[in-house]
Structure formats: C-alpha cells, structure tokens
mmCIF file of C-alpha atoms in Angstrom:
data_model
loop_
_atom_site.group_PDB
_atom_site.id
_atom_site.type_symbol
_atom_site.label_atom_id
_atom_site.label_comp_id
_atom_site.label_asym_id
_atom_site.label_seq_id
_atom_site.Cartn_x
_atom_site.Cartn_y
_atom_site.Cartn_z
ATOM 1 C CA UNK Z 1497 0.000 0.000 0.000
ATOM 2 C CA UNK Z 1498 1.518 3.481 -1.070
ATOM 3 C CA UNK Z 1499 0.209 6.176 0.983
ATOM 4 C CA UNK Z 1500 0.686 10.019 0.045
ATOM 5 C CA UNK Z 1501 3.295 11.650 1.884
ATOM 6 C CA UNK Z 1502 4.161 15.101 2.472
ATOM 7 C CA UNK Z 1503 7.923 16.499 2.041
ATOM 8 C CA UNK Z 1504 10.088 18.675 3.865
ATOM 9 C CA UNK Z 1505 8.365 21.817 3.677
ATOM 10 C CA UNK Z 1506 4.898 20.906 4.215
ATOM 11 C CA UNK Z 1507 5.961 19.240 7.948
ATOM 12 C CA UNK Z 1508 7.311 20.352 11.103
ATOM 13 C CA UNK Z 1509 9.904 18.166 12.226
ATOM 14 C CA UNK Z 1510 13.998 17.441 12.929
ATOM 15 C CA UNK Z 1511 16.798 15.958 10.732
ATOM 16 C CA UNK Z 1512 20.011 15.669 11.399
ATOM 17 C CA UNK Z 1513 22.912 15.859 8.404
ATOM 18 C CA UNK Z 1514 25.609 13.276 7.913
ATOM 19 C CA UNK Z 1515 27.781 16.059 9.942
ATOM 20 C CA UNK Z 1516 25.628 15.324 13.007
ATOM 21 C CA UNK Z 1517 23.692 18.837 12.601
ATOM 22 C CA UNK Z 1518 20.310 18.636 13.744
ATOM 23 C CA UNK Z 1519 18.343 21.423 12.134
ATOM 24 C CA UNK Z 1520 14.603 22.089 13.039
ATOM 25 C CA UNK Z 1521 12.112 22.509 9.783
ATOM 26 C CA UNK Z 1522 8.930 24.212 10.443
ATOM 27 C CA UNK Z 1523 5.631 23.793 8.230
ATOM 28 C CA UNK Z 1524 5.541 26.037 5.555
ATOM 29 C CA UNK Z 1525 2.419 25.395 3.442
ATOM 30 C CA UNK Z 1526 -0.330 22.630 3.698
ATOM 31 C CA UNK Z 1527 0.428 19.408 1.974
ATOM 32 C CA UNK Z 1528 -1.505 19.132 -1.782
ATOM 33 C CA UNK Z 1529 -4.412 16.957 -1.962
ATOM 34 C CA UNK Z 1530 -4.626 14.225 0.853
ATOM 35 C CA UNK Z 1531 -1.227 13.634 1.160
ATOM 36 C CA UNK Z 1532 -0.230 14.062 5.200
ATOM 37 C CA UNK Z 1533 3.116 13.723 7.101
ATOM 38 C CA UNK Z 1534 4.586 10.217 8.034
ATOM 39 C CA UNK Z 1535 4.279 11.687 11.784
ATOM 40 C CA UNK Z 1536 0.224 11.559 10.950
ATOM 41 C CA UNK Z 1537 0.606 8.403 8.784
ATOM 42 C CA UNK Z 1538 2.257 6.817 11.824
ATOM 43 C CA UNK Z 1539 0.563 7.775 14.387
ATOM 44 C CA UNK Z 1540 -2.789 6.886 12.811
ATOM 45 C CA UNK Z 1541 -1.247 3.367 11.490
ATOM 46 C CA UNK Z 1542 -0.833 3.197 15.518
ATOM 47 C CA UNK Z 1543 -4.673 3.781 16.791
ATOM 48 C CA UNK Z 1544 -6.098 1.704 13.571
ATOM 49 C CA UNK Z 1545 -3.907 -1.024 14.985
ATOM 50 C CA UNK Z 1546 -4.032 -0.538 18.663
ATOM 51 C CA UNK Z 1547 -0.802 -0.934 19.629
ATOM 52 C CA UNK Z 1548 -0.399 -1.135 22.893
ATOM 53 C CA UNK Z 1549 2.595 -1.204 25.361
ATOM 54 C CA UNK Z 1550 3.700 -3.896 28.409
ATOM 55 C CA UNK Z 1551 0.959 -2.611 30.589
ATOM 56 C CA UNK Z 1552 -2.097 -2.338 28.015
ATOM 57 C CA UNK Z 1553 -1.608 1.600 27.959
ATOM 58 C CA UNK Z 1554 -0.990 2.769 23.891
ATOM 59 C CA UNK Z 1555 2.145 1.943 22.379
ATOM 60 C CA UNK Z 1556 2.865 5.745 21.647
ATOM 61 C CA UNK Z 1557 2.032 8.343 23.819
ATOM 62 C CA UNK Z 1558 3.022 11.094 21.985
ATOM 63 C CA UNK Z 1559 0.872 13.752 19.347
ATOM 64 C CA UNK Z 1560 2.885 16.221 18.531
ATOM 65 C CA UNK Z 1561 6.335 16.016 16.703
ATOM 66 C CA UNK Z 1562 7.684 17.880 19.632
ATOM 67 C CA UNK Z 1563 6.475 15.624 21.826
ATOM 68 C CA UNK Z 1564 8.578 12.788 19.828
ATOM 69 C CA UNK Z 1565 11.711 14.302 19.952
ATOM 70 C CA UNK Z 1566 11.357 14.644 23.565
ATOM 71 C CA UNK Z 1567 10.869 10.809 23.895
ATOM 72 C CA UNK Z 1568 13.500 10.298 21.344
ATOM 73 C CA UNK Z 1569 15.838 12.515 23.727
ATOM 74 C CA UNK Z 1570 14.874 10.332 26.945
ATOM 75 C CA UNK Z 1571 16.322 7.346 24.139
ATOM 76 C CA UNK Z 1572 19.403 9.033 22.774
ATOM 77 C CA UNK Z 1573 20.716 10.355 26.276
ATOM 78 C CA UNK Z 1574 23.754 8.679 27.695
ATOM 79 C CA UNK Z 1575 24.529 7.018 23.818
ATOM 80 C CA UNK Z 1576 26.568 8.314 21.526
ATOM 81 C CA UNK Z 1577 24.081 10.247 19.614
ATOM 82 C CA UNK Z 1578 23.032 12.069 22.663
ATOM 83 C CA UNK Z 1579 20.031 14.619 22.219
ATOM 84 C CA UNK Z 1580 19.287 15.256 25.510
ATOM 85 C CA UNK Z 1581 20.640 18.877 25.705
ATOM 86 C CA UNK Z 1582 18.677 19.530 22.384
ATOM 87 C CA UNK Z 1583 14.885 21.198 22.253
ATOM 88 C CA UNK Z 1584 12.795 22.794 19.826
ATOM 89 C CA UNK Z 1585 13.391 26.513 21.464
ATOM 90 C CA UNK Z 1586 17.099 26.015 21.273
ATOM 91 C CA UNK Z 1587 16.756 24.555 17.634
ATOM 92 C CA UNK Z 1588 14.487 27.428 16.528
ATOM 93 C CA UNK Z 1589 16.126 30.301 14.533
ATOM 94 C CA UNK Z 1590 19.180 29.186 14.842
ATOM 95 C CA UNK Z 1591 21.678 27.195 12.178
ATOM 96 C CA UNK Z 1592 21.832 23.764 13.967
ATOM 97 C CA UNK Z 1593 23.302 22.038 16.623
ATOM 98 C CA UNK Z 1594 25.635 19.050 16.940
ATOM 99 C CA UNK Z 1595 25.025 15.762 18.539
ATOM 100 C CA UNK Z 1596 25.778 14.786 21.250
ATOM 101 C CA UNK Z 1597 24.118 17.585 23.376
ATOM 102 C CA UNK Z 1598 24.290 16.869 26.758
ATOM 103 C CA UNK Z 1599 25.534 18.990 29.877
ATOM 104 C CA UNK Z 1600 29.259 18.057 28.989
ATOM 105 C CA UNK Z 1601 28.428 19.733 25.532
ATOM 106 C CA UNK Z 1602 25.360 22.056 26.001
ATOM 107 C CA UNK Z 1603 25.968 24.052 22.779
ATOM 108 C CA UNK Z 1604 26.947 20.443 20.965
ATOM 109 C CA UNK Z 1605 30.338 19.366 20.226
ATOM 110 C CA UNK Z 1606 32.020 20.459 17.178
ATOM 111 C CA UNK Z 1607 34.748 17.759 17.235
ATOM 112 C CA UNK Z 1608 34.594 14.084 18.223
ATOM 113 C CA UNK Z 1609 37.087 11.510 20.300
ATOM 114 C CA UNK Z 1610 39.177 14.913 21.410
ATOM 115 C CA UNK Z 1611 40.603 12.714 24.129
ATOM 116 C CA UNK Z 1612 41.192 9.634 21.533
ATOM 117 C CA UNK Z 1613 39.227 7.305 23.197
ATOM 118 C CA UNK Z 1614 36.221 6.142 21.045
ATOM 119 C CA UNK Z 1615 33.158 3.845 21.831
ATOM 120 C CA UNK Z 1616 34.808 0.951 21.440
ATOM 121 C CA UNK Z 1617 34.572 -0.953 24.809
ATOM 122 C CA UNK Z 1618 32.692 -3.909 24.241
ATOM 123 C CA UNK Z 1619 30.048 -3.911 27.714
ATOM 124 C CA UNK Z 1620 29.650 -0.145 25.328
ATOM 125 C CA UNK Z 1621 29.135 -1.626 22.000
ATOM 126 C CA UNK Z 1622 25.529 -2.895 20.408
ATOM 127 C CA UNK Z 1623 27.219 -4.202 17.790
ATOM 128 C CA UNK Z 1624 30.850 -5.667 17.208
ATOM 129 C CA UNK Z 1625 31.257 -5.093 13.473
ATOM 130 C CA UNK Z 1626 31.703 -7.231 10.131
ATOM 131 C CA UNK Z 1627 33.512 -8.953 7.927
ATOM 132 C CA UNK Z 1628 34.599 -6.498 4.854
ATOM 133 C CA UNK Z 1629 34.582 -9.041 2.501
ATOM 134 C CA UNK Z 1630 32.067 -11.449 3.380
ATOM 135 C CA UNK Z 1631 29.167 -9.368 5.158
ATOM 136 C CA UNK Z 1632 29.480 -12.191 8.412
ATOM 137 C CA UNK Z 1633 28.437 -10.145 11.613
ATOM 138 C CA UNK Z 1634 31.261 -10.349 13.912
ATOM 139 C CA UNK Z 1635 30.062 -12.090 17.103
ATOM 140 C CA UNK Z 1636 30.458 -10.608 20.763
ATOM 141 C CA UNK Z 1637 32.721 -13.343 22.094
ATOM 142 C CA UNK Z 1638 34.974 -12.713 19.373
ATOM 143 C CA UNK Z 1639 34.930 -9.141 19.932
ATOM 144 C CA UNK Z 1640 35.056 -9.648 23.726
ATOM 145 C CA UNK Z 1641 38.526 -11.455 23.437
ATOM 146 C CA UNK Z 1642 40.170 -8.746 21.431
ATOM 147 C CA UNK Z 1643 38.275 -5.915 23.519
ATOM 148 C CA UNK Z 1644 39.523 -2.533 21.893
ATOM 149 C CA UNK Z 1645 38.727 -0.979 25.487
ATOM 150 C CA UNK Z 1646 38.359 2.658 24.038
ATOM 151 C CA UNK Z 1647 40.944 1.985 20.979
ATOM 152 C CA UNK Z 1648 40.271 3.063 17.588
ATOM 153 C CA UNK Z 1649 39.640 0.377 15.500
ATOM 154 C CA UNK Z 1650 41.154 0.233 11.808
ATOM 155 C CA UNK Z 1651 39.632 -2.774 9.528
ATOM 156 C CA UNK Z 1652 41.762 -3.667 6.081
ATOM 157 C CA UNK Z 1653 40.701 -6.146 3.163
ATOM 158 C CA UNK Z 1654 42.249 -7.477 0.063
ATOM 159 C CA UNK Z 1655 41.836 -5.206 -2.613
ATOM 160 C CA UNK Z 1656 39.176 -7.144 -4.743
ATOM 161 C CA UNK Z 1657 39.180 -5.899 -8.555
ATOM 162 C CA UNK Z 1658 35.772 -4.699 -9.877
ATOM 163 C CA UNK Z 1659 33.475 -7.939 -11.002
ATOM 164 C CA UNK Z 1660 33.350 -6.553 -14.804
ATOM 165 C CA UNK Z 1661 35.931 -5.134 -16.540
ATOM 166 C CA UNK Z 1662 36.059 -4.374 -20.003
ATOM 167 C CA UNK Z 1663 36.388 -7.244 -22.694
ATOM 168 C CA UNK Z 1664 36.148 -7.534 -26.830
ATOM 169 C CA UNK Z 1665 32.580 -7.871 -26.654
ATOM 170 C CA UNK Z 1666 31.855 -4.705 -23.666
ATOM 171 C CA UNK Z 1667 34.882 -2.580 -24.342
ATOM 172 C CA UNK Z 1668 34.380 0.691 -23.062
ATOM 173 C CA UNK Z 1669 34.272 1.707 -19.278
ATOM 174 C CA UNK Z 1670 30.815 3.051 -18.264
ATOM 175 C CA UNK Z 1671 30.219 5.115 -14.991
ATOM 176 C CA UNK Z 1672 27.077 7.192 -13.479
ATOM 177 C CA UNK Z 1673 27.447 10.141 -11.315
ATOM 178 C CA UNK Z 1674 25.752 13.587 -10.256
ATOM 179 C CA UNK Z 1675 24.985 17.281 -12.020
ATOM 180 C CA UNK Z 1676 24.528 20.059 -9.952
ATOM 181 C CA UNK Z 1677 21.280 20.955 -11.094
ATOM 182 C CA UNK Z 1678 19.545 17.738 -9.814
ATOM 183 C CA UNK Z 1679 18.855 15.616 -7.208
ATOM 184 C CA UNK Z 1680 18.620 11.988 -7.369
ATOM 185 C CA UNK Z 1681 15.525 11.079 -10.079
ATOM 186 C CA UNK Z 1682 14.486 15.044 -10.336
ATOM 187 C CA UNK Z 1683 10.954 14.763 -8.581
ATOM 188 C CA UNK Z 1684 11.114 17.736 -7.082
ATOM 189 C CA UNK Z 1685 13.968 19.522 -9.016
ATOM 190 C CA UNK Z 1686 12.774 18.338 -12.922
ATOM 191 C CA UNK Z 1687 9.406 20.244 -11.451
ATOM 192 C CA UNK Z 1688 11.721 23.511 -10.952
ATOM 193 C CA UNK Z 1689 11.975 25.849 -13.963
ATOM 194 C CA UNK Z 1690 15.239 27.048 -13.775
ATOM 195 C CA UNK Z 1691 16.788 23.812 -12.695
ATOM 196 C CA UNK Z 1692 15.659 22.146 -15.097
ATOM 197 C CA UNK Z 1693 16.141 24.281 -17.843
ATOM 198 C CA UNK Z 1694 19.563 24.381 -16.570
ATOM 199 C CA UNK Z 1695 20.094 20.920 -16.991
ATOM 200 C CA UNK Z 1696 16.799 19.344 -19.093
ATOM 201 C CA UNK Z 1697 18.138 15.998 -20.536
ATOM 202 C CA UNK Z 1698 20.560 13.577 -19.696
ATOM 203 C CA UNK Z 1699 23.907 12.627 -22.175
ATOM 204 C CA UNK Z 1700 26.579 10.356 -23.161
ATOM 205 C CA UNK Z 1701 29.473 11.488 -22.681
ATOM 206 C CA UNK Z 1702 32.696 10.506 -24.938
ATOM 207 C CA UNK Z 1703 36.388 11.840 -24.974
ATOM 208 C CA UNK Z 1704 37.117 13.250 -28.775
ATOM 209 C CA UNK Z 1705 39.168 10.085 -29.607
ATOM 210 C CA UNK Z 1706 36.073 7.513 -28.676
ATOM 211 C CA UNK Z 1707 33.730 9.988 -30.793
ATOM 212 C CA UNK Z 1708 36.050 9.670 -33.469
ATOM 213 C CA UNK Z 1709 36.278 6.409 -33.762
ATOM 214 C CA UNK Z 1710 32.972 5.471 -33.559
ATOM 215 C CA UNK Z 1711 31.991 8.444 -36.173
ATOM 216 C CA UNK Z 1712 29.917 10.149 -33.064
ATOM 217 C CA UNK Z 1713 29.478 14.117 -32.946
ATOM 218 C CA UNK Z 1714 27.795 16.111 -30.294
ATOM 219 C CA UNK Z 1715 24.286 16.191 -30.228
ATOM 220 C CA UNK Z 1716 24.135 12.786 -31.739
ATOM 221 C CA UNK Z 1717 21.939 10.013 -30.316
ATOM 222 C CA UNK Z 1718 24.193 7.685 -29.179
ATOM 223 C CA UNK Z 1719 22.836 3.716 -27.698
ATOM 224 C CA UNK Z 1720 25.220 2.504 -24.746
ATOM 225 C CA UNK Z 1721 24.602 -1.185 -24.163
ATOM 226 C CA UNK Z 1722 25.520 -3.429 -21.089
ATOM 227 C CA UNK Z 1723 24.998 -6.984 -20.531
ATOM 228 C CA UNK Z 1724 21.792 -5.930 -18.505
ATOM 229 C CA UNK Z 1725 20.072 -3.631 -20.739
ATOM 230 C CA UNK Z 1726 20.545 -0.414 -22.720
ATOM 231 C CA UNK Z 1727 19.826 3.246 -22.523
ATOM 232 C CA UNK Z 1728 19.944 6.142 -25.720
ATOM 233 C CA UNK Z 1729 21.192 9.415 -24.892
ATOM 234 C CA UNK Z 1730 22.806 12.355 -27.324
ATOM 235 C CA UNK Z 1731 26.412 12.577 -27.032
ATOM 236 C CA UNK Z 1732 28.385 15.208 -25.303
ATOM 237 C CA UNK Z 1733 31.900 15.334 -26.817
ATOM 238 C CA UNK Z 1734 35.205 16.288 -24.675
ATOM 239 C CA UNK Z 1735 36.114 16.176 -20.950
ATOM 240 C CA UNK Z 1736 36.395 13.286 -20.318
ATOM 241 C CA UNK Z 1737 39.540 10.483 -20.641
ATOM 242 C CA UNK Z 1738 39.659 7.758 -23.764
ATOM 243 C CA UNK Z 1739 37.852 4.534 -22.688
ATOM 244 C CA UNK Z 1740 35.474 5.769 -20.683
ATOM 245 C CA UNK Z 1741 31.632 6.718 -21.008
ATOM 246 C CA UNK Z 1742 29.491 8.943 -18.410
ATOM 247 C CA UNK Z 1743 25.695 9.230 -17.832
ATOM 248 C CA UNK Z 1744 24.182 11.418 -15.034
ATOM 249 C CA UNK Z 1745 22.155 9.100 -13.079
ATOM 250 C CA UNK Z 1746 19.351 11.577 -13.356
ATOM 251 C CA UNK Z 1747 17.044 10.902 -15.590
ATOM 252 C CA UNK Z 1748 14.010 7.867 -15.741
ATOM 253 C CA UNK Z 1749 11.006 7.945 -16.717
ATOM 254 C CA UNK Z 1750 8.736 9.583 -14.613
ATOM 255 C CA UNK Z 1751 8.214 12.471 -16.856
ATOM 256 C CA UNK Z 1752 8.708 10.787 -20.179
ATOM 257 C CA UNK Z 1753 5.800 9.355 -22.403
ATOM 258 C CA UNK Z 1754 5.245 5.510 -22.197
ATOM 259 C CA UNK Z 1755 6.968 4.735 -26.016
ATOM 260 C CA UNK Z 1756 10.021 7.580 -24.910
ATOM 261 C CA UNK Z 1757 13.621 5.620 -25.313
ATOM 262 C CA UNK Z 1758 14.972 4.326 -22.558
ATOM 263 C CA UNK Z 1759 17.504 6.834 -20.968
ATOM 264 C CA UNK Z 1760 17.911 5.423 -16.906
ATOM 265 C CA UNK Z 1761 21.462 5.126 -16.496
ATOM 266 C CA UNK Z 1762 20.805 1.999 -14.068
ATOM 267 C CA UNK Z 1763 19.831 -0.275 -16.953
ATOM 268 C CA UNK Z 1764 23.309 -0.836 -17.228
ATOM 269 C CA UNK Z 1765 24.765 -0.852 -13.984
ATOM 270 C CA UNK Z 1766 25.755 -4.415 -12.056
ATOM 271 C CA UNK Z 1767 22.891 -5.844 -10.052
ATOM 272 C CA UNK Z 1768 24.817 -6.344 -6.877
ATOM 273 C CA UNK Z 1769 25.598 -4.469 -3.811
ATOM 274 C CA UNK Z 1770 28.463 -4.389 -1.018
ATOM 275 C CA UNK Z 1771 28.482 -7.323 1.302
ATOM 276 C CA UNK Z 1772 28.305 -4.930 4.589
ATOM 277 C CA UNK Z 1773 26.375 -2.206 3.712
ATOM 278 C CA UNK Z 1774 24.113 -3.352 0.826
ATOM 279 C CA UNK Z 1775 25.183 -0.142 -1.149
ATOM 280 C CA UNK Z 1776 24.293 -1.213 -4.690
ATOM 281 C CA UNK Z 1777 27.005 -0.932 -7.510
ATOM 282 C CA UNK Z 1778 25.338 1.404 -9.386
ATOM 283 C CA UNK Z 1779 28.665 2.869 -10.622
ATOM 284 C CA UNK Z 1780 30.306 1.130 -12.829
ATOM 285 C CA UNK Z 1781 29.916 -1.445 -16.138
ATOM 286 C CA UNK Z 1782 31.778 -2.721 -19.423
ATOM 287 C CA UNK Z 1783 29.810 -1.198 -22.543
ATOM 288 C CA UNK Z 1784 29.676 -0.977 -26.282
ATOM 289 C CA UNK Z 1785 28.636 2.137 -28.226
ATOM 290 C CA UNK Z 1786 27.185 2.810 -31.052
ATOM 291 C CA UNK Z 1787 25.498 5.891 -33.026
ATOM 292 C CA UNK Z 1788 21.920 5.263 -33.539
ATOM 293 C CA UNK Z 1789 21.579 8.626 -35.825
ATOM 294 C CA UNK Z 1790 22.811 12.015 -35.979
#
C-alpha cells in the first residue's frame, strides 16, 4: 500500500545531516491533496492497529512532533548520539546544533574523540562489526577477546578488482554520477523551472578520440549497451579520458511518455551491492557504443 506523503516543507519536524547537525524545519504550506506527514501516517497506522505497550496503555504516547523528539531525547541520552541537551526553542532560529548535546556539551560538540578514546569498549558496543569481505556479523565473544577498550579500530581487506571489466565484446568503461542541477531522479527539481532548464536531458558522454572512432558528434543520439540492458542518450563530446563513457544518473522515466527511449542510467549498472552495507554498484559497467543517428 503506497500512501501520500508530504515532504520537507509541508511538515514540522527534525533531521540531522551526515555532519551530526540537527536542524529544526517548520511547516511552511499545507500538503496538496490528501497527502499528510509520516508523523500523521504513523501515528494513525498506531490507533487503527491498537498498539499497545507492556501494561495495556498505547504503544505511543506522543501527538505532537515535539512531543517525539522529547521521547526520542529520553532514548538518545547517555549514547553516543546524545540529544538530551537539544529542544525545539534552542533549535528554533538558529543554524543547527551538533550531537551529542548533553551537559558536557550544552551548545553540541564540534569535534569528536578529542581525548582519543572512542566507543569501542565492548560492555559499550551494540554491535561488534563485520567482515569487509564477506558481510558475516562479527560475534560478541569474538569481539570480547580482542576488547579494543576505548581503541580506535582500523579494519583492512584485500583489494578485490571490480566484477566486470572491459572485454572484446563490452569494451568501453561506463560510470554514473551527479549534475549540480539535480537531485537523485528530479521529482522535485525536474518540477523547478530554472533547474531544469539548466540541466533538461541527460547525455553520453565521450572523450574526442572515442567519438572519433565510432563516427559520433555532439548532439548525436548515441545507444550505450551493457549486458543488462541499454539506454539512448545524445552525445556530449570532450572532458572526459579515452575509454570511458558517463551518464548522469538523473534521468528515468517519470516524466517521459510511455513509447520515450529508454535513458535510466541503471539499466546498465551491475545488479549487486556491497556485502556490509548493501550499497548497490550502481557505478560502474563494461559497454559498447554505437550511433543510432545524428
């Protein structure tokens, strides 16, 4: 079931960046149609079901999104990720503040481990870590008997080549990557005039000795096929070394007619992912080129 959710401007609520900055985003305008905030979503998902705690009392207790982050404080304080100093008058107007908040750190911390010992004790630890190369979840009496006890701890693996390279048949190097115009598949930022006049289509691009070889000018349409599938972009000539091909992940289908070519670059990416974090390979694959017409 697929439920209609609002986005960032049309909730109140906290998120914290990859820097550990928790900012505070008020509602700006309603959300369109029926769509309503997960908090909503959630909390009605809660009473439909009746979820209900240990002692028969309701599962969540809280109705406002301030009220959740002051339950998610009474959960953070004391870990890592400590909240507890944090509240929505102290996030309000201001440009963020850094976990962990706590009375050590009431204004956050700016810098972590400043006395270089690190959460690694292991009556500290939830979990003990994992094997680079095969995924396997390290287990707590292994961890135990090589107890860091506040050490940093460095992991190394075997550098592993990539699981295609390119061959007669796939010769060319293919990789994905960002433009600054967009984000991710353009669903908000393809609906943004300038942005996406800025930056309207995707492309293949070539270095000048690839184009000439394969009798490929700019603005031509150019089909890049993988052993998975295939995608038709025009060609962007130049920047870019011998061997190698680039697509901007960007663009789908979402705002293309059903009969438009395909253009996703993940129709030729690898269908696997990294054994500890499950982050797909979605940047690399052996492909052949050719000019479908100028």
């Amino acid at each position: 079931m697929v439920l209609p959710a609002a986005i960032w401007g049309e909730k109140t609520g906290t998120f914290t960046n990859t820097d550990r900055t928790v900012h505070l985003s008020y509602q700006a305008i309603e959300p369109p149609g029926q769509a309503r905030s997960d908090f909503d979503i959630l909390l009605d998902y809660a009473h439909r079901m009746d979820f209900r705690d240990k002692d028969g009392q309701p599962l969540i207790k809280w109705r406002t999104p301030e009220e959740a982050f002051e339950a998610w404080k009474v959960c953070s304080k004391g870990r890592p990720c400590d909240y507890s100093g944090m509240s929505y008058a102290k996030l309000t107007g201001g440009s963020g503040i850094q976990w962990p908040c706590n009375e050590q750190h009431p204004d956050g911390a700016a810098h972590l481990y400043t006395d270089h010992v690190f959460n690694t004790h292991f009556d500290y630890c939830e979990t003990y870590g994992y094997d680079l190369e095969t995924g396997a979840e390290k287990q707590p009496e292994e961890y135990q008997a090589n107890d860091p006890n506040g050490r940093a701890v460095l992991l190394a693996a075997d550098y592993e080549p990539p699981h295609e390279a390119p061959d007669e048949a796939y010769p060319l190097w293919f990789t994905t990557g960002r433009l600054v115009y967009h984000f991710h598949t353009r669903t908000k930022t393809g609906r943004a005039h300038a942005l996406n006049h800025a930056a309207p289509e995707g492309f293949v691009q070539l270095s000048e000795e690839d184009a000439a070889r394969y009798g490929i000018a700019t603005g031509d349409l150019v089909e890049v096929t993988s052993r998975r599938g295939h995608a038709t972009e025009p060609a962007r000539v130049g920047g870019i070394e011998p061997g190698l091909v680039f697509m901007p992940f960007h663009y789908g289908y979402w705002d293309e007619a059903k009969d438009a070519r395909p253009r996703a670059a993940n129709e030729l990416t690898i269908t696997e992912w990294d054994a500890v974090r499950k982050q797909p390979h979605f940047k690399y694959a052996a492909v052949r080129i050719r000019k479908v017409h100028a």
